[in-house]
């Protein structure tokens, strides 16, 4: 059997490293085309050498000399910058992991779809920012998009062989994040260190803080609407502290299919890698008797204003998701920089949506990547202005 050609965008991150872990276990099965990263040149170069990649790309042009240096004598090509990321997405591959963090992941993923490849989509910002453009490109090019976010992989698996028209509801579970047991009145004081510790999942710093604020869950609700094409009022979320049930799908006969598994991203990544087959994966098996109980409860909207904002974004549609993502990224940067408090992030996002609504009217859909990038840019400026005004 010929080796499958794979590329990993965001190879140095948490998802990227989990993907590499799976691929490295079957070195004969894969031919690694491109690995990309940004700041972590040592890791990028060592993985490129270990996996004998064709090319390693850093998003940061300033780091090209360091990357060249680290790859010297290996015969592996080195490149840098946004255009180089797009060129890497043009290289023929059978399976591409989209795991760059943030809106920066959109353009390379979209480019990869042009070639009719299979795109394993971890980068949730792509769907929230430009779901219709991405999925339309996939349809037009005969490409396959497979969800890697664990909840969406779970829904996707529960839907195999089912008719989407028979779906009554989709329930996305949420751990509640690192601050779920803090009193609500103390949340305003939470620091990035407090919010950056997750009870169940080991993930990148940004998504871990987004879990504590539930901006991550807000993104996932919007992702669900975009990917599965289900009406917003059929999409629910429930707090499930154990993170064993990843999502549930309710059908029109009252049946509910739940997906259970250990909280390990290699499950969802491996499902996308082996799809449509199922193969052995090195993840823990769950023991229900040992788990003893699985708890579920409704999320408190005072604690998690992001959930209310997600509802508004889903109802508005159009460019609301793009503004939401951009403003959320800016608010998170400001929180990480100590410029705003933990609970201020939702206020900035909501005010950015209001301001952008007055400027451009959010419900009109963006038709091209350029439209999306323009709205993204304007939204970031708007959010920064709001942050400045707060000081
Ligand atoms: P990390 O922060 O761990 O990794 C991000 C990756 O993107 C790194 O390779 C990083 O490079 C690279 N990167 C950072 N900035 C840029 C940029 N401007 N241009 C190009 N590349 C860049 O993130 P995660 O792996 O946690 O998450 C990746 C995506 O997957 C996110 O969209 C996240 O929401 C989603 N996701 C993650 C889950 C998880 O368990 N971690 C679960 C579900 C979804 P470097 O490190 O070298 O600077
Ligand atoms: Mg998730």
CSV table of C-alpha atoms and ligand atoms in Angstrom, one decimal:
chain,number,residue,atom,x,y,z
A,1,UNK,CA,0.0,0.0,0.0
A,2,UNK,CA,1.3,3.5,-0.8
A,3,UNK,CA,2.1,5.7,2.1
A,4,UNK,CA,-0.4,8.4,2.9
A,5,UNK,CA,0.9,11.9,2.4
A,6,UNK,CA,0.1,14.1,5.4
A,7,UNK,CA,0.8,17.8,6.3
A,8,UNK,CA,0.3,19.3,9.8
A,9,UNK,CA,-0.4,23.0,10.1
A,10,UNK,CA,0.3,24.0,13.7
A,11,UNK,CA,2.6,21.0,14.2
A,12,UNK,CA,4.3,22.5,17.3
A,13,UNK,CA,1.0,23.1,19.2
A,14,UNK,CA,-0.9,20.8,21.4
A,15,UNK,CA,-3.1,19.3,18.7
A,16,UNK,CA,-0.1,19.2,16.3
A,17,UNK,CA,2.0,17.2,18.8
A,18,UNK,CA,-0.8,14.8,19.4
A,19,UNK,CA,-1.1,14.3,15.7
A,20,UNK,CA,2.6,13.7,15.4
A,21,UNK,CA,2.4,11.2,18.2
A,22,UNK,CA,-0.1,9.1,16.2
A,23,UNK,CA,1.8,9.4,12.9
A,24,UNK,CA,5.2,8.6,14.5
A,25,UNK,CA,3.8,5.3,15.8
A,26,UNK,CA,3.3,4.2,12.2
A,27,UNK,CA,6.3,5.8,10.4
A,28,UNK,CA,6.0,3.4,7.5
A,29,UNK,CA,2.4,4.3,6.9
A,30,UNK,CA,2.9,8.0,6.3
A,31,UNK,CA,4.9,10.3,4.2
A,32,UNK,CA,5.1,13.7,5.9
A,33,UNK,CA,4.9,16.6,3.4
A,34,UNK,CA,4.8,19.9,5.4
A,35,UNK,CA,5.1,20.7,9.1
A,36,UNK,CA,4.4,24.3,10.2
A,37,UNK,CA,4.8,26.2,13.4
A,38,UNK,CA,5.5,29.8,14.5
A,39,UNK,CA,7.8,30.6,17.4
A,40,UNK,CA,9.0,27.1,18.5
A,41,UNK,CA,11.8,26.6,15.9
A,42,UNK,CA,13.6,23.9,17.8
A,43,UNK,CA,10.6,21.6,18.0
A,44,UNK,CA,9.6,22.3,14.5
A,45,UNK,CA,13.0,21.4,13.2
A,46,UNK,CA,13.5,18.3,15.3
A,47,UNK,CA,10.1,16.9,14.3
A,48,UNK,CA,10.7,17.7,10.7
A,49,UNK,CA,14.0,15.7,10.9
A,50,UNK,CA,12.5,12.9,12.9
A,51,UNK,CA,9.6,12.5,10.5
A,52,UNK,CA,11.7,13.3,7.4
A,53,UNK,CA,9.3,16.0,6.2
A,54,UNK,CA,9.7,17.6,2.8
A,55,UNK,CA,9.4,21.2,4.2
A,56,UNK,CA,9.2,23.0,7.5
A,57,UNK,CA,7.5,26.4,7.6
A,58,UNK,CA,7.4,29.0,10.3
A,59,UNK,CA,4.8,31.7,10.2
A,60,UNK,CA,7.3,34.2,11.6
A,61,UNK,CA,9.6,35.5,8.8
A,62,UNK,CA,12.1,36.8,11.3
A,63,UNK,CA,12.8,33.2,12.4
A,64,UNK,CA,13.7,31.9,8.9
A,65,UNK,CA,17.5,32.1,9.5
A,66,UNK,CA,17.0,30.2,12.8
A,67,UNK,CA,14.9,27.5,11.0
A,68,UNK,CA,17.5,27.2,8.2
A,69,UNK,CA,20.2,26.8,10.7
A,70,UNK,CA,18.4,24.2,12.6
A,71,UNK,CA,17.7,22.2,9.5
A,72,UNK,CA,21.2,22.6,8.0
A,73,UNK,CA,22.5,19.4,6.3
A,74,UNK,CA,19.1,17.6,6.6
A,75,UNK,CA,18.0,18.2,3.1
A,76,UNK,CA,14.6,19.5,4.4
A,77,UNK,CA,13.4,22.8,2.9
A,78,UNK,CA,12.8,25.8,5.1
A,79,UNK,CA,10.3,28.6,4.5
A,80,UNK,CA,8.6,31.4,6.4
A,81,UNK,CA,5.7,33.8,6.4
A,82,UNK,CA,2.0,33.7,5.4
A,83,UNK,CA,2.7,33.2,1.7
A,84,UNK,CA,4.9,30.2,2.5
A,85,UNK,CA,2.1,28.7,4.6
A,86,UNK,CA,-0.2,28.9,1.6
A,87,UNK,CA,2.5,27.4,-0.6
A,88,UNK,CA,2.8,24.6,1.8
A,89,UNK,CA,-1.0,24.1,1.6
A,90,UNK,CA,-0.6,23.8,-2.2
A,91,UNK,CA,1.7,20.8,-1.8
A,92,UNK,CA,-0.1,17.6,-2.7
A,93,UNK,CA,-1.2,15.7,0.4
A,94,UNK,CA,-3.9,13.2,1.1
A,95,UNK,CA,-4.7,14.4,4.6
A,96,UNK,CA,-4.0,17.8,6.2
A,97,UNK,CA,-4.4,18.7,9.9
A,98,UNK,CA,-5.5,22.3,10.4
A,99,UNK,CA,-4.3,23.1,13.9
A,100,UNK,CA,-3.0,26.6,13.8
A,101,UNK,CA,-4.5,28.6,16.6
A,102,UNK,CA,-6.8,31.5,15.9
A,103,UNK,CA,-8.1,33.2,12.7
A,104,UNK,CA,-4.7,32.7,11.2
A,105,UNK,CA,-5.7,29.1,10.5
A,106,UNK,CA,-8.4,30.0,8.1
A,107,UNK,CA,-6.4,30.9,4.9
A,108,UNK,CA,-4.1,27.8,4.9
A,109,UNK,CA,-7.1,25.4,5.5
A,110,UNK,CA,-9.1,27.1,2.8
A,111,UNK,CA,-6.2,26.8,0.4
A,112,UNK,CA,-5.7,23.1,1.1
A,113,UNK,CA,-9.4,22.5,0.3
A,114,UNK,CA,-8.8,23.8,-3.2
A,115,UNK,CA,-6.9,20.6,-4.0
A,116,UNK,CA,-9.8,18.3,-3.0
A,117,UNK,CA,-7.8,17.0,0.0
A,118,UNK,CA,-9.2,15.7,3.3
A,119,UNK,CA,-8.9,18.5,5.9
A,120,UNK,CA,-9.0,17.4,9.5
A,121,UNK,CA,-10.3,20.6,11.2
A,122,UNK,CA,-9.1,21.4,14.7
A,123,UNK,CA,-9.0,25.1,14.1
A,124,UNK,CA,-12.5,26.0,15.3
A,125,UNK,CA,-12.0,29.7,14.3
A,126,UNK,CA,-12.2,28.7,10.6
A,127,UNK,CA,-15.8,27.5,11.0
A,128,UNK,CA,-16.9,30.3,13.3
A,129,UNK,CA,-15.4,33.0,11.1
A,130,UNK,CA,-16.1,31.7,7.7
A,131,UNK,CA,-18.1,28.4,7.9
A,132,UNK,CA,-20.1,28.8,4.7
A,133,UNK,CA,-17.1,29.8,2.6
A,134,UNK,CA,-15.1,26.9,3.9
A,135,UNK,CA,-17.8,24.3,3.4
A,136,UNK,CA,-18.8,25.7,0.0
A,137,UNK,CA,-15.1,25.4,-1.1
A,138,UNK,CA,-15.0,21.8,0.1
A,139,UNK,CA,-18.2,21.0,-1.8
A,140,UNK,CA,-17.0,22.7,-5.0
A,141,UNK,CA,-13.7,20.9,-4.9
A,142,UNK,CA,-14.9,17.5,-3.7
A,143,UNK,CA,-12.9,17.8,-0.6
A,144,UNK,CA,-13.7,16.3,2.8
A,145,UNK,CA,-13.8,18.2,6.0
A,146,UNK,CA,-13.6,16.1,9.2
A,147,UNK,CA,-14.2,17.7,12.6
A,148,UNK,CA,-11.4,17.3,15.2
A,149,UNK,CA,-12.8,19.3,18.0
A,150,UNK,CA,-13.8,16.5,20.4
A,151,UNK,CA,-17.4,17.4,20.7
A,152,UNK,CA,-17.9,17.7,16.9
A,153,UNK,CA,-16.1,14.5,16.3
A,154,UNK,CA,-18.5,12.9,18.8
A,155,UNK,CA,-21.5,14.3,17.0
A,156,UNK,CA,-20.1,13.3,13.7
A,157,UNK,CA,-19.6,9.7,15.0
A,158,UNK,CA,-23.1,9.6,16.5
A,159,UNK,CA,-24.5,10.7,13.1
A,160,UNK,CA,-22.9,7.9,11.0
A,161,UNK,CA,-25.7,6.2,9.1
A,162,UNK,CA,-28.3,8.7,10.4
A,163,UNK,CA,-30.4,11.2,8.6
A,164,UNK,CA,-29.6,14.8,9.8
A,165,UNK,CA,-33.3,15.6,9.2
A,166,UNK,CA,-34.2,13.2,12.0
A,167,UNK,CA,-32.1,15.1,14.5
A,168,UNK,CA,-34.1,17.0,17.1
A,169,UNK,CA,-31.2,18.3,19.2
A,170,UNK,CA,-27.5,18.3,19.6
A,171,UNK,CA,-26.1,18.6,23.1
A,172,UNK,CA,-22.5,19.7,23.5
A,173,UNK,CA,-21.0,19.0,26.9
A,174,UNK,CA,-18.7,21.4,28.8
A,175,UNK,CA,-16.3,20.7,31.6
A,176,UNK,CA,-16.9,24.2,33.1
A,177,UNK,CA,-13.2,25.0,32.9
A,178,UNK,CA,-10.6,25.7,35.5
A,179,UNK,CA,-12.7,28.2,37.5
A,180,UNK,CA,-15.9,26.4,37.6
A,181,UNK,CA,-15.8,26.0,41.4
A,182,UNK,CA,-14.9,29.7,42.1
A,183,UNK,CA,-17.6,31.9,43.5
A,184,UNK,CA,-19.0,34.1,40.7
A,185,UNK,CA,-18.1,37.3,42.6
A,186,UNK,CA,-14.4,36.3,42.6
A,187,UNK,CA,-14.1,35.6,38.9
A,188,UNK,CA,-13.3,39.3,38.1
A,189,UNK,CA,-9.9,38.8,40.0
A,190,UNK,CA,-8.9,35.6,38.1
A,191,UNK,CA,-5.4,35.8,36.5
A,192,UNK,CA,-4.2,34.1,33.3
A,193,UNK,CA,-2.5,31.5,35.6
A,194,UNK,CA,-5.8,30.7,37.4
A,195,UNK,CA,-7.7,30.4,34.2
A,196,UNK,CA,-4.9,28.5,32.4
A,197,UNK,CA,-5.2,25.3,34.4
A,198,UNK,CA,-7.8,22.8,33.1
A,199,UNK,CA,-9.3,20.0,35.3
A,200,UNK,CA,-9.5,17.4,32.6
A,201,UNK,CA,-7.9,18.3,29.3
A,202,UNK,CA,-4.3,19.1,28.5
A,203,UNK,CA,-4.5,21.8,25.8
A,204,UNK,CA,-2.8,25.0,24.5
A,205,UNK,CA,-2.9,28.0,26.8
A,206,UNK,CA,-5.4,30.1,24.8
A,207,UNK,CA,-8.1,27.4,24.5
A,208,UNK,CA,-7.6,26.5,28.2
A,209,UNK,CA,-8.5,30.1,29.2
A,210,UNK,CA,-11.3,30.0,26.7
A,211,UNK,CA,-12.6,27.0,28.5
A,212,UNK,CA,-12.7,28.8,31.8
A,213,UNK,CA,-14.6,31.7,30.3
A,214,UNK,CA,-16.7,29.3,28.1
A,215,UNK,CA,-15.7,31.3,25.1
A,216,UNK,CA,-14.5,27.9,23.9
A,217,UNK,CA,-18.0,26.4,24.3
A,218,UNK,CA,-19.5,29.5,22.7
A,219,UNK,CA,-17.3,28.9,19.7
A,220,UNK,CA,-18.3,25.2,19.7
A,221,UNK,CA,-22.0,26.0,19.7
A,222,UNK,CA,-21.5,28.2,16.6
A,223,UNK,CA,-19.2,25.6,15.1
A,224,UNK,CA,-22.1,23.0,15.5
A,225,UNK,CA,-24.5,25.3,13.7
A,226,UNK,CA,-22.1,25.9,10.9
A,227,UNK,CA,-20.8,22.3,10.4
A,228,UNK,CA,-24.0,20.3,10.9
A,229,UNK,CA,-26.4,23.0,9.5
A,230,UNK,CA,-28.7,22.6,12.5
A,231,UNK,CA,-30.9,25.5,13.7
A,232,UNK,CA,-29.6,27.4,16.8
A,233,UNK,CA,-32.6,26.4,19.0
A,234,UNK,CA,-31.7,22.7,18.5
A,235,UNK,CA,-28.2,23.2,19.9
A,236,UNK,CA,-27.7,23.0,23.7
A,237,UNK,CA,-24.9,22.8,26.1
A,238,UNK,CA,-24.7,21.1,29.5
A,239,UNK,CA,-22.0,21.1,32.2
A,240,UNK,CA,-20.4,17.7,32.6
A,241,UNK,CA,-17.5,17.9,35.0
A,242,UNK,CA,-16.0,14.5,34.2
A,243,UNK,CA,-15.5,15.2,30.4
A,244,UNK,CA,-16.3,11.5,29.5
A,245,UNK,CA,-19.5,12.2,27.5
A,246,UNK,CA,-18.3,14.5,24.7
A,247,UNK,CA,-21.6,15.1,23.0
A,248,UNK,CA,-25.1,13.7,22.6
A,249,UNK,CA,-27.5,13.6,19.6
A,250,UNK,CA,-31.2,13.4,20.2
A,251,UNK,CA,-33.4,12.1,17.4
A,252,UNK,CA,-37.1,12.6,16.6
A,253,UNK,CA,-38.1,9.2,18.1
A,254,UNK,CA,-36.7,10.4,21.5
A,255,UNK,CA,-33.5,8.3,21.3
A,256,UNK,CA,-30.3,9.9,22.3
A,257,UNK,CA,-26.9,8.7,21.1
A,258,UNK,CA,-24.0,9.7,23.4
A,259,UNK,CA,-20.3,9.5,22.6
A,260,UNK,CA,-18.1,8.5,25.5
A,261,UNK,CA,-14.4,8.3,25.8
A,262,UNK,CA,-11.3,9.3,27.8
A,263,UNK,CA,-10.5,13.1,27.6
A,264,UNK,CA,-7.6,12.6,25.1
A,265,UNK,CA,-7.5,14.5,21.8
A,266,UNK,CA,-5.8,11.6,20.2
A,267,UNK,CA,-9.2,9.9,20.0
A,268,UNK,CA,-10.8,12.6,17.8
A,269,UNK,CA,-7.5,13.2,15.8
A,270,UNK,CA,-7.2,9.4,15.3
A,271,UNK,CA,-10.8,9.1,14.2
A,272,UNK,CA,-10.2,11.8,11.5
A,273,UNK,CA,-6.8,10.2,10.6
A,274,UNK,CA,-8.3,6.7,10.1
A,275,UNK,CA,-11.7,7.7,8.8
A,276,UNK,CA,-13.8,6.0,7.6
A,277,UNK,CA,-12.1,3.0,9.3
A,278,UNK,CA,-11.6,2.6,13.0
A,279,UNK,CA,-8.2,1.5,14.2
A,280,UNK,CA,-6.5,0.8,17.5
A,281,UNK,CA,-5.7,4.1,19.3
A,282,UNK,CA,-3.4,4.5,22.3
A,283,UNK,CA,-6.0,6.1,24.5
A,284,UNK,CA,-7.2,5.0,27.9
A,285,UNK,CA,-10.3,2.8,28.0
A,286,UNK,CA,-13.1,4.0,30.3
A,287,UNK,CA,-14.2,1.9,33.2
A,288,UNK,CA,-17.8,2.9,34.0
A,289,UNK,CA,-17.9,1.1,37.4
A,290,UNK,CA,-14.7,2.9,38.4
A,291,UNK,CA,-16.1,6.2,37.2
A,292,UNK,CA,-19.2,5.4,39.3
A,293,UNK,CA,-21.1,8.6,38.3
A,294,UNK,CA,-21.4,11.0,35.5
A,295,UNK,CA,-22.9,14.4,36.4
A,296,UNK,CA,-24.7,16.9,34.3
A,297,UNK,CA,-26.1,20.3,35.2
A,298,UNK,CA,-27.3,23.5,33.4
A,299,UNK,CA,-24.6,26.2,33.0
A,300,UNK,CA,-25.2,29.5,34.9
A,301,UNK,CA,-25.5,32.4,32.5
A,302,UNK,CA,-24.1,34.9,35.0
A,303,UNK,CA,-21.0,32.9,35.3
A,304,UNK,CA,-20.7,32.3,31.6
A,305,UNK,CA,-21.9,35.4,29.6
A,306,UNK,CA,-20.1,33.9,26.5
A,307,UNK,CA,-23.0,31.4,26.1
A,308,UNK,CA,-25.5,34.2,25.8
A,309,UNK,CA,-23.3,36.0,23.2
A,310,UNK,CA,-23.0,32.7,21.3
A,311,UNK,CA,-26.8,32.5,21.0
A,312,UNK,CA,-27.0,36.1,19.6
A,313,UNK,CA,-24.2,35.3,17.1
A,314,UNK,CA,-25.9,32.1,15.9
A,315,UNK,CA,-29.3,34.0,15.5
A,316,UNK,CA,-27.6,36.9,13.6
A,317,UNK,CA,-25.5,34.7,11.3
A,318,UNK,CA,-23.7,36.5,8.5
A,319,UNK,CA,-20.5,38.1,9.7
A,320,UNK,CA,-21.3,38.0,13.4
A,321,UNK,CA,-19.1,34.9,13.9
A,322,UNK,CA,-16.1,36.7,12.3
A,323,UNK,CA,-16.6,39.7,14.6
A,324,UNK,CA,-17.0,37.5,17.6
A,325,UNK,CA,-13.8,35.5,16.9
A,326,UNK,CA,-11.7,38.6,16.2
A,327,UNK,CA,-13.0,40.5,19.3
A,328,UNK,CA,-12.6,37.4,21.4
A,329,UNK,CA,-8.9,37.0,20.3
A,330,UNK,CA,-8.2,40.7,21.0
A,331,UNK,CA,-9.9,40.5,24.4
A,332,UNK,CA,-7.9,37.3,25.3
A,333,UNK,CA,-4.7,39.1,24.3
A,334,UNK,CA,-5.6,42.0,26.5
A,335,UNK,CA,-6.4,39.7,29.4
A,336,UNK,CA,-3.1,37.8,28.9
A,337,UNK,CA,-1.3,41.2,28.9
A,338,UNK,CA,-3.0,42.2,32.2
A,339,UNK,CA,-4.9,45.1,30.5
A,340,UNK,CA,-8.4,43.9,31.3
A,341,UNK,CA,-9.9,41.5,33.8
A,342,UNK,CA,-11.2,38.0,33.2
A,343,UNK,CA,-14.9,39.1,33.3
A,344,UNK,CA,-14.2,42.1,31.0
A,345,UNK,CA,-13.6,39.9,28.0
A,346,UNK,CA,-17.3,39.2,27.4
A,347,UNK,CA,-18.1,42.9,27.7
A,348,UNK,CA,-15.5,43.7,25.0
A,349,UNK,CA,-16.8,41.1,22.7
A,350,UNK,CA,-20.4,42.2,23.1
A,351,UNK,CA,-19.6,45.9,22.7
A,352,UNK,CA,-17.5,45.0,19.6
A,353,UNK,CA,-20.5,43.1,18.1
A,354,UNK,CA,-22.7,46.2,18.8
A,355,UNK,CA,-20.2,48.6,17.3
A,356,UNK,CA,-19.6,46.5,14.2
A,357,UNK,CA,-23.3,46.0,13.7
A,358,UNK,CA,-23.7,49.8,13.5
A,359,UNK,CA,-20.7,50.1,11.1
A,360,UNK,CA,-21.4,47.2,8.7
A,361,UNK,CA,-24.7,45.4,9.6
A,362,UNK,CA,-23.7,41.9,10.6
A,363,UNK,CA,-26.3,39.7,9.0
A,364,UNK,CA,-25.0,40.1,5.5
A,365,UNK,CA,-22.8,37.0,4.7
A,366,UNK,CA,-19.2,37.5,3.7
A,367,UNK,CA,-18.7,36.0,0.2
A,368,UNK,CA,-15.0,35.9,-0.1
A,369,UNK,CA,-11.9,35.4,2.1
A,370,UNK,CA,-11.0,39.0,1.4
A,371,UNK,CA,-14.4,40.2,2.9
A,372,UNK,CA,-13.7,38.0,5.9
A,373,UNK,CA,-10.2,39.4,6.4
A,374,UNK,CA,-11.5,42.9,6.1
A,375,UNK,CA,-14.2,42.4,8.7
A,376,UNK,CA,-11.7,40.6,10.9
A,377,UNK,CA,-9.3,43.6,10.7
A,378,UNK,CA,-12.0,46.1,11.4
A,379,UNK,CA,-13.3,44.1,14.3
A,380,UNK,CA,-9.8,43.9,15.9
A,381,UNK,CA,-9.4,47.6,15.6
A,382,UNK,CA,-12.8,48.2,17.1
A,383,UNK,CA,-12.1,45.8,20.0
A,384,UNK,CA,-8.7,47.5,20.7
A,385,UNK,CA,-10.4,50.9,20.7
A,386,UNK,CA,-13.0,49.7,23.2
A,387,UNK,CA,-10.2,48.4,25.4
A,388,UNK,CA,-8.3,51.7,25.2
A,389,UNK,CA,-11.5,53.5,26.2
A,390,UNK,CA,-11.9,51.3,29.2
A,391,UNK,CA,-8.5,52.3,30.7
B,1,LIG,P1,-1.5,25.7,20.6
B,1,LIG,O1,-1.4,27.1,21.0
B,1,LIG,O2,-1.0,24.6,21.4
B,1,LIG,O3,-0.7,25.6,19.1
B,1,LIG,C1,-1.0,26.5,18.1
B,1,LIG,C2,-0.1,26.2,16.9
B,1,LIG,O4,-0.3,27.3,15.9
B,1,LIG,C3,1.4,26.1,17.1
B,1,LIG,O5,1.9,25.2,16.2
B,1,LIG,C4,1.8,27.6,16.9
B,1,LIG,O6,3.2,27.7,16.6
B,1,LIG,C5,1.0,27.9,15.7
B,1,LIG,N1,0.8,29.3,15.5
B,1,LIG,C6,0.6,30.3,16.5
B,1,LIG,N2,0.3,31.5,15.9
B,1,LIG,C7,0.4,31.3,14.6
B,1,LIG,C8,0.2,32.2,13.4
B,1,LIG,N3,-0.1,33.5,13.6
B,1,LIG,N4,0.3,31.7,12.2
B,1,LIG,C9,0.6,30.4,12.0
B,1,LIG,N5,0.8,29.5,13.1
B,1,LIG,C10,0.6,29.9,14.3
B,1,LIG,O7,-3.0,25.5,20.2
B,1,LIG,P2,-3.8,24.1,20.2
B,1,LIG,O8,-3.1,23.0,19.6
B,1,LIG,O9,-4.4,24.0,21.6
B,1,LIG,O10,-5.1,24.5,19.3
B,1,LIG,C11,-5.0,24.6,17.9
B,1,LIG,C12,-6.4,24.8,17.3
B,1,LIG,O11,-7.2,23.6,17.6
B,1,LIG,C13,-7.1,26.0,18.0
B,1,LIG,O12,-8.0,26.5,17.0
B,1,LIG,C14,-8.0,25.3,19.0
B,1,LIG,O13,-9.1,26.1,19.3
B,1,LIG,C15,-8.3,24.0,18.4
B,1,LIG,N6,-8.6,22.9,19.3
B,1,LIG,C16,-7.7,22.5,20.3
B,1,LIG,C17,-7.9,21.5,21.2
B,1,LIG,C18,-6.9,21.0,22.1
B,1,LIG,O14,-7.1,20.1,22.8
B,1,LIG,N7,-5.7,21.7,22.2
B,1,LIG,C19,-9.2,20.9,21.2
B,1,LIG,C20,-10.1,21.3,20.1
B,1,LIG,C21,-9.8,22.3,19.2
B,1,LIG,P3,4.3,27.9,17.8
B,1,LIG,O15,3.9,27.0,19.0
B,1,LIG,O16,5.6,27.3,17.1
B,1,LIG,O17,4.4,29.3,18.1
B,2,LIG,MG1,-13.8,21.0,22.2
